[in-house]
CSV table of C-alpha atoms and ligand atoms in Angstrom, one decimal:
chain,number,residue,atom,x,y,z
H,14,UNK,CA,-31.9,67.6,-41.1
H,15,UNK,CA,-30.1,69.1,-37.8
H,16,UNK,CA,-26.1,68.7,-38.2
H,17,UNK,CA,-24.8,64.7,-37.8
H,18,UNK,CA,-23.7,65.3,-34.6
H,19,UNK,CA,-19.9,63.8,-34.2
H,20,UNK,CA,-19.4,60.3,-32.8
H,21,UNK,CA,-16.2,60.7,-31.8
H,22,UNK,CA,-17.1,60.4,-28.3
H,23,UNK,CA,-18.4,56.7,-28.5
H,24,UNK,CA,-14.3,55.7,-28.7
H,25,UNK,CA,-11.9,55.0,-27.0
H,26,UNK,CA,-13.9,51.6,-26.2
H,27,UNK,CA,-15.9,51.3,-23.0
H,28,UNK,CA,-13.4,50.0,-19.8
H,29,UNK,CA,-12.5,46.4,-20.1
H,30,UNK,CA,-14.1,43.4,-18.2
H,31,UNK,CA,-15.1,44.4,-14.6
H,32,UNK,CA,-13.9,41.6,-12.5
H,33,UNK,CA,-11.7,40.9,-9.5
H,34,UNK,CA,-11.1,37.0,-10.8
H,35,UNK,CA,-8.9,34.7,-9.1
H,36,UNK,CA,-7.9,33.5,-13.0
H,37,UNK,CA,-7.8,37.1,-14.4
H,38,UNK,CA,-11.0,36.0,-17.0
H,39,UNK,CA,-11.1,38.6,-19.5
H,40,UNK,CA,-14.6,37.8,-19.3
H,41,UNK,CA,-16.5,37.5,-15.8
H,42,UNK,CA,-18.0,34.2,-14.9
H,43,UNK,CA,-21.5,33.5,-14.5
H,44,UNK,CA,-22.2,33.0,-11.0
H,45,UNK,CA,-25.3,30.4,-11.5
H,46,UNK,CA,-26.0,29.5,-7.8
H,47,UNK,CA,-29.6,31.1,-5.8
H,48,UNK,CA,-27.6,30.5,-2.6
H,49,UNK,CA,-24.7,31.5,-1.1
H,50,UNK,CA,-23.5,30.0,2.3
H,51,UNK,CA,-21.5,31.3,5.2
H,52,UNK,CA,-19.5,29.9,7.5
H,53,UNK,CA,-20.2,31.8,10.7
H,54,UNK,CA,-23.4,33.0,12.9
H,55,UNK,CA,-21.1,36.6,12.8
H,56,UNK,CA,-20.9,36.1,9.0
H,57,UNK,CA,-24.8,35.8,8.7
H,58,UNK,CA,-25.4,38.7,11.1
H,59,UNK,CA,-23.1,41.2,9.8
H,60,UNK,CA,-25.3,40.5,6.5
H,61,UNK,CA,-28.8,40.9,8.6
H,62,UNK,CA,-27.4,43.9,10.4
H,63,UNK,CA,-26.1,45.9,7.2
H,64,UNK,CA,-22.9,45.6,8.2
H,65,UNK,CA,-21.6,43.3,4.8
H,66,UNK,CA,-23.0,43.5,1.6
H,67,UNK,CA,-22.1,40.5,0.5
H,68,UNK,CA,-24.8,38.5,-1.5
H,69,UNK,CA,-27.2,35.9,0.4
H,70,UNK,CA,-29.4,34.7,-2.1
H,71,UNK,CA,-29.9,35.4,-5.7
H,72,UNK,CA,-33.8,37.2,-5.6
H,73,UNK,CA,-31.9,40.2,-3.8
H,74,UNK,CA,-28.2,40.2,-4.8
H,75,UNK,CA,-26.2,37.7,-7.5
H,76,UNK,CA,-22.6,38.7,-8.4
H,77,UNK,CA,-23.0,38.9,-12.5
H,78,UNK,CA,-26.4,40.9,-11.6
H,79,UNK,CA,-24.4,42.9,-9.5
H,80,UNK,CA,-21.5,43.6,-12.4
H,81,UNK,CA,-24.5,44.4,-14.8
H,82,UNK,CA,-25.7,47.1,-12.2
H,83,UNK,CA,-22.3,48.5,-11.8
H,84,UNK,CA,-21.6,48.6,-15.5
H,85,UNK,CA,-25.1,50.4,-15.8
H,86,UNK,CA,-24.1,53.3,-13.2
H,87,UNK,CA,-21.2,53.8,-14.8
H,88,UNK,CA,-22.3,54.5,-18.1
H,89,UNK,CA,-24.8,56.5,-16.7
H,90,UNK,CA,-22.5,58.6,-14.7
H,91,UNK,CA,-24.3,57.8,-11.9
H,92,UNK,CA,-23.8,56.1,-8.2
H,93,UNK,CA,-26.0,52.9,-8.1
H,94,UNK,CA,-28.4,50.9,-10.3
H,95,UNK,CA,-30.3,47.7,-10.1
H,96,UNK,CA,-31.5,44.9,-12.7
H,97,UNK,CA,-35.1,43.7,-13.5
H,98,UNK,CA,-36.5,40.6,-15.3
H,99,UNK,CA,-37.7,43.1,-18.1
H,100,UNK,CA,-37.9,46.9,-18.8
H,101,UNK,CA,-41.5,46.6,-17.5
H,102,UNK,CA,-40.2,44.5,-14.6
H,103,UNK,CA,-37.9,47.8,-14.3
H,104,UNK,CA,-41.3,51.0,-14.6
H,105,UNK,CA,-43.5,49.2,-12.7
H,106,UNK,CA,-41.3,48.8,-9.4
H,107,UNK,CA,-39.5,51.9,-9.8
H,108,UNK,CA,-42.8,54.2,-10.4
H,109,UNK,CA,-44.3,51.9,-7.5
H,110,UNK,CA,-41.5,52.5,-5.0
H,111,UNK,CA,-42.3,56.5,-5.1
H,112,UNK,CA,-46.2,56.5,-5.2
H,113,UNK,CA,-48.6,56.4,-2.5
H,114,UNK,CA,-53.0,56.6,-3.1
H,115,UNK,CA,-53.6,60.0,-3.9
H,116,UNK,CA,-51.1,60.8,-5.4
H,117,UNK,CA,-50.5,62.5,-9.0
H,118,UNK,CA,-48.1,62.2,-11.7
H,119,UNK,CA,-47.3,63.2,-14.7
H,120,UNK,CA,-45.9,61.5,-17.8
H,121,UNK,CA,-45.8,62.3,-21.7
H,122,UNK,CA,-48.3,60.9,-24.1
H,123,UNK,CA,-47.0,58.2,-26.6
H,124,UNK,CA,-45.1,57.0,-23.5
H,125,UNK,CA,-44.5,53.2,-24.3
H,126,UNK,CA,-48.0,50.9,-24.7
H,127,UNK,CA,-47.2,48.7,-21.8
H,128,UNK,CA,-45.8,51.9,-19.6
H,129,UNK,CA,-49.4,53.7,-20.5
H,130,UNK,CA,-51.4,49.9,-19.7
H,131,UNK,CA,-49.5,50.1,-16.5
H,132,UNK,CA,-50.5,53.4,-15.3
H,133,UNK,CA,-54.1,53.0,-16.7
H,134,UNK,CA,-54.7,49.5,-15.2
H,135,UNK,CA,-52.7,49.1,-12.4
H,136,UNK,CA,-51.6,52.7,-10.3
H,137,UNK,CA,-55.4,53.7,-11.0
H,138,UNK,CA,-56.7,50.8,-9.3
H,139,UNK,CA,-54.4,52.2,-6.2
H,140,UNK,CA,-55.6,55.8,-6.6
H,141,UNK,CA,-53.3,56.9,-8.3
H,142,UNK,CA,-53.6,59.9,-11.2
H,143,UNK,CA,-51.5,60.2,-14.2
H,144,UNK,CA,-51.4,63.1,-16.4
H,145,UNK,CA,-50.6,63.1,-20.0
H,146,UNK,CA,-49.2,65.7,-21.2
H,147,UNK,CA,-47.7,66.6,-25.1
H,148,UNK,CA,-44.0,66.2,-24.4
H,149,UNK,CA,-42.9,68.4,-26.9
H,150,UNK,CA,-44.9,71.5,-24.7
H,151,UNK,CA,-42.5,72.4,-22.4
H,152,UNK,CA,-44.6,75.0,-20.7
H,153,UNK,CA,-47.5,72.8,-20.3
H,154,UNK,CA,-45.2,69.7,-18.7
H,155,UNK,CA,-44.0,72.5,-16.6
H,156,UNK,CA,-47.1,74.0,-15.4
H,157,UNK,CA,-48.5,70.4,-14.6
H,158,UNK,CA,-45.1,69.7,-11.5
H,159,UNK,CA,-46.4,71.2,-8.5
H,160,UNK,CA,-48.2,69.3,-6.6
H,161,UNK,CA,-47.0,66.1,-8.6
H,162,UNK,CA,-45.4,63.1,-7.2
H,163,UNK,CA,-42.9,62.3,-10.0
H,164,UNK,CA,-43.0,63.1,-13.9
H,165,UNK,CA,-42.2,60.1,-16.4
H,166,UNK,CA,-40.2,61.1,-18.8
H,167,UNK,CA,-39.5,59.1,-22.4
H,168,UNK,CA,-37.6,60.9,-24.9
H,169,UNK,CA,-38.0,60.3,-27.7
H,170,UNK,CA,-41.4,58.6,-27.1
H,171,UNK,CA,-42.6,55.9,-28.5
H,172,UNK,CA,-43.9,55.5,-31.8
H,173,UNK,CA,-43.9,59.2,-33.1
H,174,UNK,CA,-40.6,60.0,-31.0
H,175,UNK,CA,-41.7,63.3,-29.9
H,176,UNK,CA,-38.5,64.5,-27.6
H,177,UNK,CA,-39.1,66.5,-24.1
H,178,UNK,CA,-36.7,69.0,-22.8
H,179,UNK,CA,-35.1,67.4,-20.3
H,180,UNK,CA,-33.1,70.6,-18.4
H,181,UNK,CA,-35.9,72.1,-18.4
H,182,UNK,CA,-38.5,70.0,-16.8
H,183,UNK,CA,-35.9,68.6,-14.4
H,184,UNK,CA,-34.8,72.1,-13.4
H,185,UNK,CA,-39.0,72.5,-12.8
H,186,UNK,CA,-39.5,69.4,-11.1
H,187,UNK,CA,-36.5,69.8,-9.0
H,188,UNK,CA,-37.4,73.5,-7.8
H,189,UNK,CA,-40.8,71.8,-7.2
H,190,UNK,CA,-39.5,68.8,-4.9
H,191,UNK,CA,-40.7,66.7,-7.7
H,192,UNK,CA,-39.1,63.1,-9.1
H,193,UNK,CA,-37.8,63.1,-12.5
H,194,UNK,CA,-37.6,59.4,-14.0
H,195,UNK,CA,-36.6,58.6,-17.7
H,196,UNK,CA,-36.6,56.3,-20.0
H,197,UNK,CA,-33.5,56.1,-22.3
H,198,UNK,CA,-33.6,52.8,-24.1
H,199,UNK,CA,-33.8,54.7,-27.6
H,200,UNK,CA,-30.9,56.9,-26.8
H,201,UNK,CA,-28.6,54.3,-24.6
H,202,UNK,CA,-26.1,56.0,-22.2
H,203,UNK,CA,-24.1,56.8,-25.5
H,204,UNK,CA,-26.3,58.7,-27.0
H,205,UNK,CA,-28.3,60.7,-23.7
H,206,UNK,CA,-27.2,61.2,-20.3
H,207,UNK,CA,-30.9,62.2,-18.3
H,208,UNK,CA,-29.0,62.3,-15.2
H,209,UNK,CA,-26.6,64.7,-16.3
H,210,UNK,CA,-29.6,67.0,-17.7
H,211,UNK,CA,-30.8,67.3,-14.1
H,212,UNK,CA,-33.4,64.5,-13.9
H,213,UNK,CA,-33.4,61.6,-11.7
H,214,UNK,CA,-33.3,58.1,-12.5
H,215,UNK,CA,-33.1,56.8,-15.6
H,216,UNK,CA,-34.6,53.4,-17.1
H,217,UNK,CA,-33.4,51.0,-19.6
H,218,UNK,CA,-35.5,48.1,-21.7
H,219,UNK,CA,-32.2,46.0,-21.8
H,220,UNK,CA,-33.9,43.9,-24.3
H,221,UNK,CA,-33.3,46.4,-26.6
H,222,UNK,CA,-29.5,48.4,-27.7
H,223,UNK,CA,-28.1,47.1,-24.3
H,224,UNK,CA,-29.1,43.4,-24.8
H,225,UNK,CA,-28.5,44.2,-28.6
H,226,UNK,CA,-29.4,40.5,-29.8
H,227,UNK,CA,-32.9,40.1,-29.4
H,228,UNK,CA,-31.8,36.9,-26.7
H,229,UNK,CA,-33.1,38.7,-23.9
H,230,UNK,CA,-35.2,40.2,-21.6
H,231,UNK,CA,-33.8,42.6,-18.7
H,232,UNK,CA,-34.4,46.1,-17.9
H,233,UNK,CA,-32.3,48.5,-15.4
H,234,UNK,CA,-32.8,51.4,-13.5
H,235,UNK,CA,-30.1,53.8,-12.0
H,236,UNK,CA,-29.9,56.3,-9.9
H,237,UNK,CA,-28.5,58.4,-6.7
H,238,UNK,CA,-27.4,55.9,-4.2
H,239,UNK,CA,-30.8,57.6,-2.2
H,240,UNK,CA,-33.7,56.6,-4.5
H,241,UNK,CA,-32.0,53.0,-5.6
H,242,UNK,CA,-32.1,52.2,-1.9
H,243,UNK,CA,-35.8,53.2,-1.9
H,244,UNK,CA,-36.3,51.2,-4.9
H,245,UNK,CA,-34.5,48.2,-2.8
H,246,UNK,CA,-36.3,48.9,0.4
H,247,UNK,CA,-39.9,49.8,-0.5
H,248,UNK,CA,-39.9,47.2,-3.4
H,249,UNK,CA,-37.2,45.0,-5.3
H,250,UNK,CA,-36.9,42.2,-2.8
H,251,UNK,CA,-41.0,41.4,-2.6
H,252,UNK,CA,-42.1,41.8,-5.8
H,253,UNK,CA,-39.5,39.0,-7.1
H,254,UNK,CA,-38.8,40.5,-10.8
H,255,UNK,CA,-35.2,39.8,-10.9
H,256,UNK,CA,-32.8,39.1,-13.7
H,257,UNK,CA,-31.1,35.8,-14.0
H,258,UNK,CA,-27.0,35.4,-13.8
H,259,UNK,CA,-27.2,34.2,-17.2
H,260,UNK,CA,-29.4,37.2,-19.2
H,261,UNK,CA,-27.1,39.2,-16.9
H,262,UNK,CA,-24.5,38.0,-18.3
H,263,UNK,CA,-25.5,37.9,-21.4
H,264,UNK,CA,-26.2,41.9,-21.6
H,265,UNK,CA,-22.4,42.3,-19.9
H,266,UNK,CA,-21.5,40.5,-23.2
H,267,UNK,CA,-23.6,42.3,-25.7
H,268,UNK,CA,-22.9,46.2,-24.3
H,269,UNK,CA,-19.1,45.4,-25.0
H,270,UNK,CA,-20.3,45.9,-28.6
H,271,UNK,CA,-22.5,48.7,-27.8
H,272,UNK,CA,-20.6,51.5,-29.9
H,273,UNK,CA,-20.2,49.8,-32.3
H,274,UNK,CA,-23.8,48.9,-33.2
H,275,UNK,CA,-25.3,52.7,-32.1
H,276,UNK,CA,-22.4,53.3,-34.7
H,277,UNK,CA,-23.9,51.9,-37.7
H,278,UNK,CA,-27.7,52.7,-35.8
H,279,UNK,CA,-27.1,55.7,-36.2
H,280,UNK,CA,-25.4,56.1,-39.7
H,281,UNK,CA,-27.8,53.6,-41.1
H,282,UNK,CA,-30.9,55.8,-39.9
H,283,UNK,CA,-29.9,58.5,-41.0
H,284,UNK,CA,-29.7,57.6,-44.2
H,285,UNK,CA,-32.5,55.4,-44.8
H,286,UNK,CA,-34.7,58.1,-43.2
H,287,UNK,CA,-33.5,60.8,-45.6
H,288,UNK,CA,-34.1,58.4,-48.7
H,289,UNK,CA,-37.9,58.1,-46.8
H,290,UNK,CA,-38.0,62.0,-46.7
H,291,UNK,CA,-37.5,62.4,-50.5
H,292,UNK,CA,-40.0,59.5,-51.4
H,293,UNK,CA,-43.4,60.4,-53.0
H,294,UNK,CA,-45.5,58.5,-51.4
H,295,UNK,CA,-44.2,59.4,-48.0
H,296,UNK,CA,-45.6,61.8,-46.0
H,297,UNK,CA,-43.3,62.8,-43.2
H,298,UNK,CA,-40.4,60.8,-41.4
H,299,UNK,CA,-40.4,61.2,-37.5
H,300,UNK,CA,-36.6,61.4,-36.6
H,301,UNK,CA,-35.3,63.5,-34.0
H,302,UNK,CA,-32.6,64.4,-36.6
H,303,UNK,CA,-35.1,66.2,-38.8
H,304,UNK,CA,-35.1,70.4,-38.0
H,305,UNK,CA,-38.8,70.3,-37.6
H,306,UNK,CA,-39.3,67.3,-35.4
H,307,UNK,CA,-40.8,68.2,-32.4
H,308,UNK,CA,-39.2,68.4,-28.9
H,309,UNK,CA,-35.9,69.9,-27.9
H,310,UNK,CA,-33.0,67.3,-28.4
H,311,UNK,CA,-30.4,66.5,-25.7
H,312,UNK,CA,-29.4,63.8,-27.8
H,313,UNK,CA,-25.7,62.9,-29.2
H,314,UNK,CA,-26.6,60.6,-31.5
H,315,UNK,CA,-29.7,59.2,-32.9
H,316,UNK,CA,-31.3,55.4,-32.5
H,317,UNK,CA,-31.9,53.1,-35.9
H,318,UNK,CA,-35.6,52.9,-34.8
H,319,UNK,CA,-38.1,55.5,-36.0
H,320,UNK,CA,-41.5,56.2,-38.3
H,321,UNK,CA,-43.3,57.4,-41.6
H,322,UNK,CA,-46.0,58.2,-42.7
H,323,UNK,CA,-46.9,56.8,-46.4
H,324,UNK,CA,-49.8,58.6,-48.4
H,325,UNK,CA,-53.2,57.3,-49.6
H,326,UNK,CA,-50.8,56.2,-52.7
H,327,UNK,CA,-49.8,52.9,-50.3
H,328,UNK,CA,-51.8,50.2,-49.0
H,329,UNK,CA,-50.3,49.5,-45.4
H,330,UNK,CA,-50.9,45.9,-45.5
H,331,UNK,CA,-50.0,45.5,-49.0
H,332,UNK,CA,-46.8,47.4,-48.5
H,333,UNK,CA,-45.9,45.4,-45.0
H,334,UNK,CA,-46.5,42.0,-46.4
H,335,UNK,CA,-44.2,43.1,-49.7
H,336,UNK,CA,-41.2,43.6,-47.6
H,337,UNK,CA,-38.6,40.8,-47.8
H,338,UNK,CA,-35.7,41.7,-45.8
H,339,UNK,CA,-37.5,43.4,-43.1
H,340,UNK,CA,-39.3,41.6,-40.6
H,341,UNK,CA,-42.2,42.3,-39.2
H,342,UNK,CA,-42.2,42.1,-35.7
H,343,UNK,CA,-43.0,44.1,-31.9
H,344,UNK,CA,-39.3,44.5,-30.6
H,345,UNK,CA,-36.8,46.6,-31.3
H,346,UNK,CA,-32.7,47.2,-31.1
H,347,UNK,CA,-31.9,44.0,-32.3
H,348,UNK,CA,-30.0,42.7,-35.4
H,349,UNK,CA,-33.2,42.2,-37.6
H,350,UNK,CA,-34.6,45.4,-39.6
H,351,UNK,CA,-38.2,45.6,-38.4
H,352,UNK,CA,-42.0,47.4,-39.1
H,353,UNK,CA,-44.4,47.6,-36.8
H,354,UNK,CA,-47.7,49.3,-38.1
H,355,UNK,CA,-50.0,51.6,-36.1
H,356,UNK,CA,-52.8,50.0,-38.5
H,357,UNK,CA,-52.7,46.8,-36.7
H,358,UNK,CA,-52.1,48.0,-33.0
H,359,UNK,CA,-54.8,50.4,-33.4
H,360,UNK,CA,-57.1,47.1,-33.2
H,361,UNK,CA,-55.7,46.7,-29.8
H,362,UNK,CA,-58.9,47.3,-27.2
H,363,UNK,CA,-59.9,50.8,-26.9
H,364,UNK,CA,-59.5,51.9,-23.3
H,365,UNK,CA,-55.6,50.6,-22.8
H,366,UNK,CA,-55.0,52.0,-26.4
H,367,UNK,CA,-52.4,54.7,-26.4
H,368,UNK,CA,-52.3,54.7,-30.3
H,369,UNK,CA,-55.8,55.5,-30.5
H,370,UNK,CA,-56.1,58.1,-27.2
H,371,UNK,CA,-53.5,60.1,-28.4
H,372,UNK,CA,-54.2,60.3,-32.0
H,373,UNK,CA,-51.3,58.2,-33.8
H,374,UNK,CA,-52.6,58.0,-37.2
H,375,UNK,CA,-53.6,54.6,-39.3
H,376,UNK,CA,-50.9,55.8,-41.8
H,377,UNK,CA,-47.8,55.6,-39.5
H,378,UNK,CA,-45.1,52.9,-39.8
H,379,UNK,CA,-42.2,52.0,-37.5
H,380,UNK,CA,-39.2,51.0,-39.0
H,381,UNK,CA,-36.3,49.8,-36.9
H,382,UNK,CA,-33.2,49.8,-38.8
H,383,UNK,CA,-30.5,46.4,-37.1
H,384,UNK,CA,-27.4,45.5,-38.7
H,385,UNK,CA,-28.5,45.6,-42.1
H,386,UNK,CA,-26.4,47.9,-44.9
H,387,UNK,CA,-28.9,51.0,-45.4
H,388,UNK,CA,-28.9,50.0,-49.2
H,389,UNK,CA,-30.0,46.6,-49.0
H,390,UNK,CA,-33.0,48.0,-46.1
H,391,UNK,CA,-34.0,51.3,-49.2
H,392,UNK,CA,-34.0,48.2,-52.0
H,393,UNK,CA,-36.9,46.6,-50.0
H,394,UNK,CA,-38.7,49.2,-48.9
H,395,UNK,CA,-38.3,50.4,-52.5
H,396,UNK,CA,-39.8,47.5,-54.0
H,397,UNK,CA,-42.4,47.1,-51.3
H,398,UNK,CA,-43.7,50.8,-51.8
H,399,UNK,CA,-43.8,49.5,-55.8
H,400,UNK,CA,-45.8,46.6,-55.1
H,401,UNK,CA,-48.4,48.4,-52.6
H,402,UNK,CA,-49.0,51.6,-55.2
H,403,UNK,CA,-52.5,52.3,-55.4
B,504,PLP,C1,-39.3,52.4,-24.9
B,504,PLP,C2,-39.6,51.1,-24.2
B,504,PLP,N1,-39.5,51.1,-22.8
B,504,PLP,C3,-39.8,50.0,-22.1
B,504,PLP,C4,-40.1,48.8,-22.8
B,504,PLP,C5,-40.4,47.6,-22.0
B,504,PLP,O1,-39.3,46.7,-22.0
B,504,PLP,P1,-39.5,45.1,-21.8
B,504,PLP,O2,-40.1,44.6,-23.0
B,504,PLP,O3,-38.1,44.6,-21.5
B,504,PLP,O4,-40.4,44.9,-20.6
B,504,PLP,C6,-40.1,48.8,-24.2
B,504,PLP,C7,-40.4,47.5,-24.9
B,504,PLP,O5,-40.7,47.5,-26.1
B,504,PLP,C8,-39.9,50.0,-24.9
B,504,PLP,O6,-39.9,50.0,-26.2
């Protein structure tokens, strides 16, 4: 395994409450209204004339949407960012806002099921091209940037959490006049900074360490205050994906926690995934801790979320349905400890399969780790790999 790399930077805790409350609320209110009203013509046209910024109705701007997207920037070390009704919500319009028919891009394969179905179904049927490219071959990503619109990043990707080199593709793509976009949502802000590393704008499935409870759905993107505005002009407002005050407010809430739980994410995977490492009937973990994972890391800290492989000695199915404590189940970054495996997904329909495209094999099993003790997640997956021995 590489060195733990020290967490020392997750403290001191996050700034407190963003606000500018007339009671001083220590937490901001949720501002449940789709309206807001003026009480001049001047009012209304220094609003239609970009003169105020000051929120007309709630599909374009809401106050506790608004505190999300500044909290976002911030932790992203970045100047603006905006809030979608779901991480998808969040790709679709942000990859849409860039591309025109004919164009190319590029993006990594294992990129996220729904991210692949996307570009498959959807920016084909609009001419689009997408090139996948292994993530972990830097030279090959590289060589594939000119002439591309934008390259969509995910590192670690999904499933097999192969990682990219992030300097240098966004040094590439930027020499090249190219947009870098990445998803972060197994790294978090805490744990990987893209925009720092040169690249672009960077995407979050809120549902998952920023929402932290497995209440919500919500996904962000931020960015320079250049491409959010594209994103608001070209797209946000008339494609209607917007996130409610409440699941807003309710991912305000959750992120005040968010070192703490990438805390015990991170300590917990570690060690369950070196217990997985020294087990018989495993054949290889895929953490971006472990030396020989593949990809160059840019990463702080590592997620609770990642895969094995078991041998012909275990049964899949057997093994999944022994498991007590963990759950099975599709999300991730929650409090539940969770499998998800490639067996079953691999039934999903052939052509909008990434699994099966890009060779994930029957064998593999994602395990996200929540806010269980590692001990009490190896004594399950103990007696589960006891039951399904072959
Ligand atoms: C890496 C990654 N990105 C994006 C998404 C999409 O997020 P959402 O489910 O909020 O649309 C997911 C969801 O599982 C994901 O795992």
């Amino acid at each position: 395994m590489n060195e733990r790399p020290s967490l020392d930077h997750l403290y001191p805790p996050m700034p407190a409450a963003l606000g500018g409350d007339p009671y001083t609320a220590a937490v901001p209110p949720i501002y449940q209204s789709s309206l807001f009203l003026f009480d001049s013509y001047a009012e209304l046209e220094d609003v239609f004339a970009g003169r105020s910024s000051r929120p007309i109705y709630s599909r374009g701007d809401n106050p506790t949407v608004r505190l999300l997207e500044r909290r976002i920037a911030e932790m992203e070390g970045t100047e603006e960012a905006r809030a979608f009704s779901s991480g998808m919500g969040a790709i679709a319009a942000t990859v849409l806002a860039f591309v025109q028919p004919g164009d190319r891009i590029v993006t990594v394969r294992h990129v996220y099921s729904d991210a692949f179905r996307f570009f498959e179904k959807v920016l084909k049927r609009f001419g689009v091209r997408v090139d996948y490219i292994d993530g972990t071959d830097t030279d090959r990503l590289v060589a594939a940037i000119p002439g591309a619109r934008l390259v969509y990043l995910e590192s670690p990707t999904s499933m097999v959490f192969e990682l990219q080199d992030l300097p240098a593709i966004a040094k590439a793509a930027r020499e090249h006049g190219v947009l870098t976009i990445v998803d972060n949502s197994w790294a978090t802000p805490l744990f990987q900074q893209p925009l720092a590393a040169g690249t672009d704008i960077v995407i979050h499935a809120a549902s998952k360490y920023l929402g932290g409870q497995s209440d919500t759905v919500a996904g962000l993107v931020a960015g320079s205050r250049d491409h959010i505005a594209t994103i608001n002009r070209e797209i946000y407002p008339y494609t209607g994906a917007k996130l409610s005050p409440f699941e807003a407010w309710l991912v305000l809430r959750n992120i005040e926690t968010l070192p703490l739980r990438m805390r015990h994410h991170h300590d917990a995977g570690l060690k369950v995934a070196a217990w997985l490492a020294a087990h018989a009937h495993v054949r290889r973990v895929m953490h971006p801790a472990f030396a020989d994972h593949p990809g160059r890391a840019t990463l702080r800290g590592y997620g609770g979320i990642f895969s094995f492989e078991v041998s012909e000695a275990t049964d899949v199915a057997i093994f999944v349905d022994a498991l007590r404590l963990i759950r099975i189940g599709v999300s991730w970054g929650g409090p539940e400890s969770l499998v998800v495996p490639a067996k079953a997904a691999l039934s999903i329909s052939p052509e909008t399969n990434v699994f099966a495209r890009f060779g994930v094999s029957d064998r593999t099993i994602r395990l996200n780790i929540g806010l269980h003790q590692p001990e009490d997640v190896i004594a399950d997956l103990r007696q589960a790999f006891a039951v399904a021995a072959r």
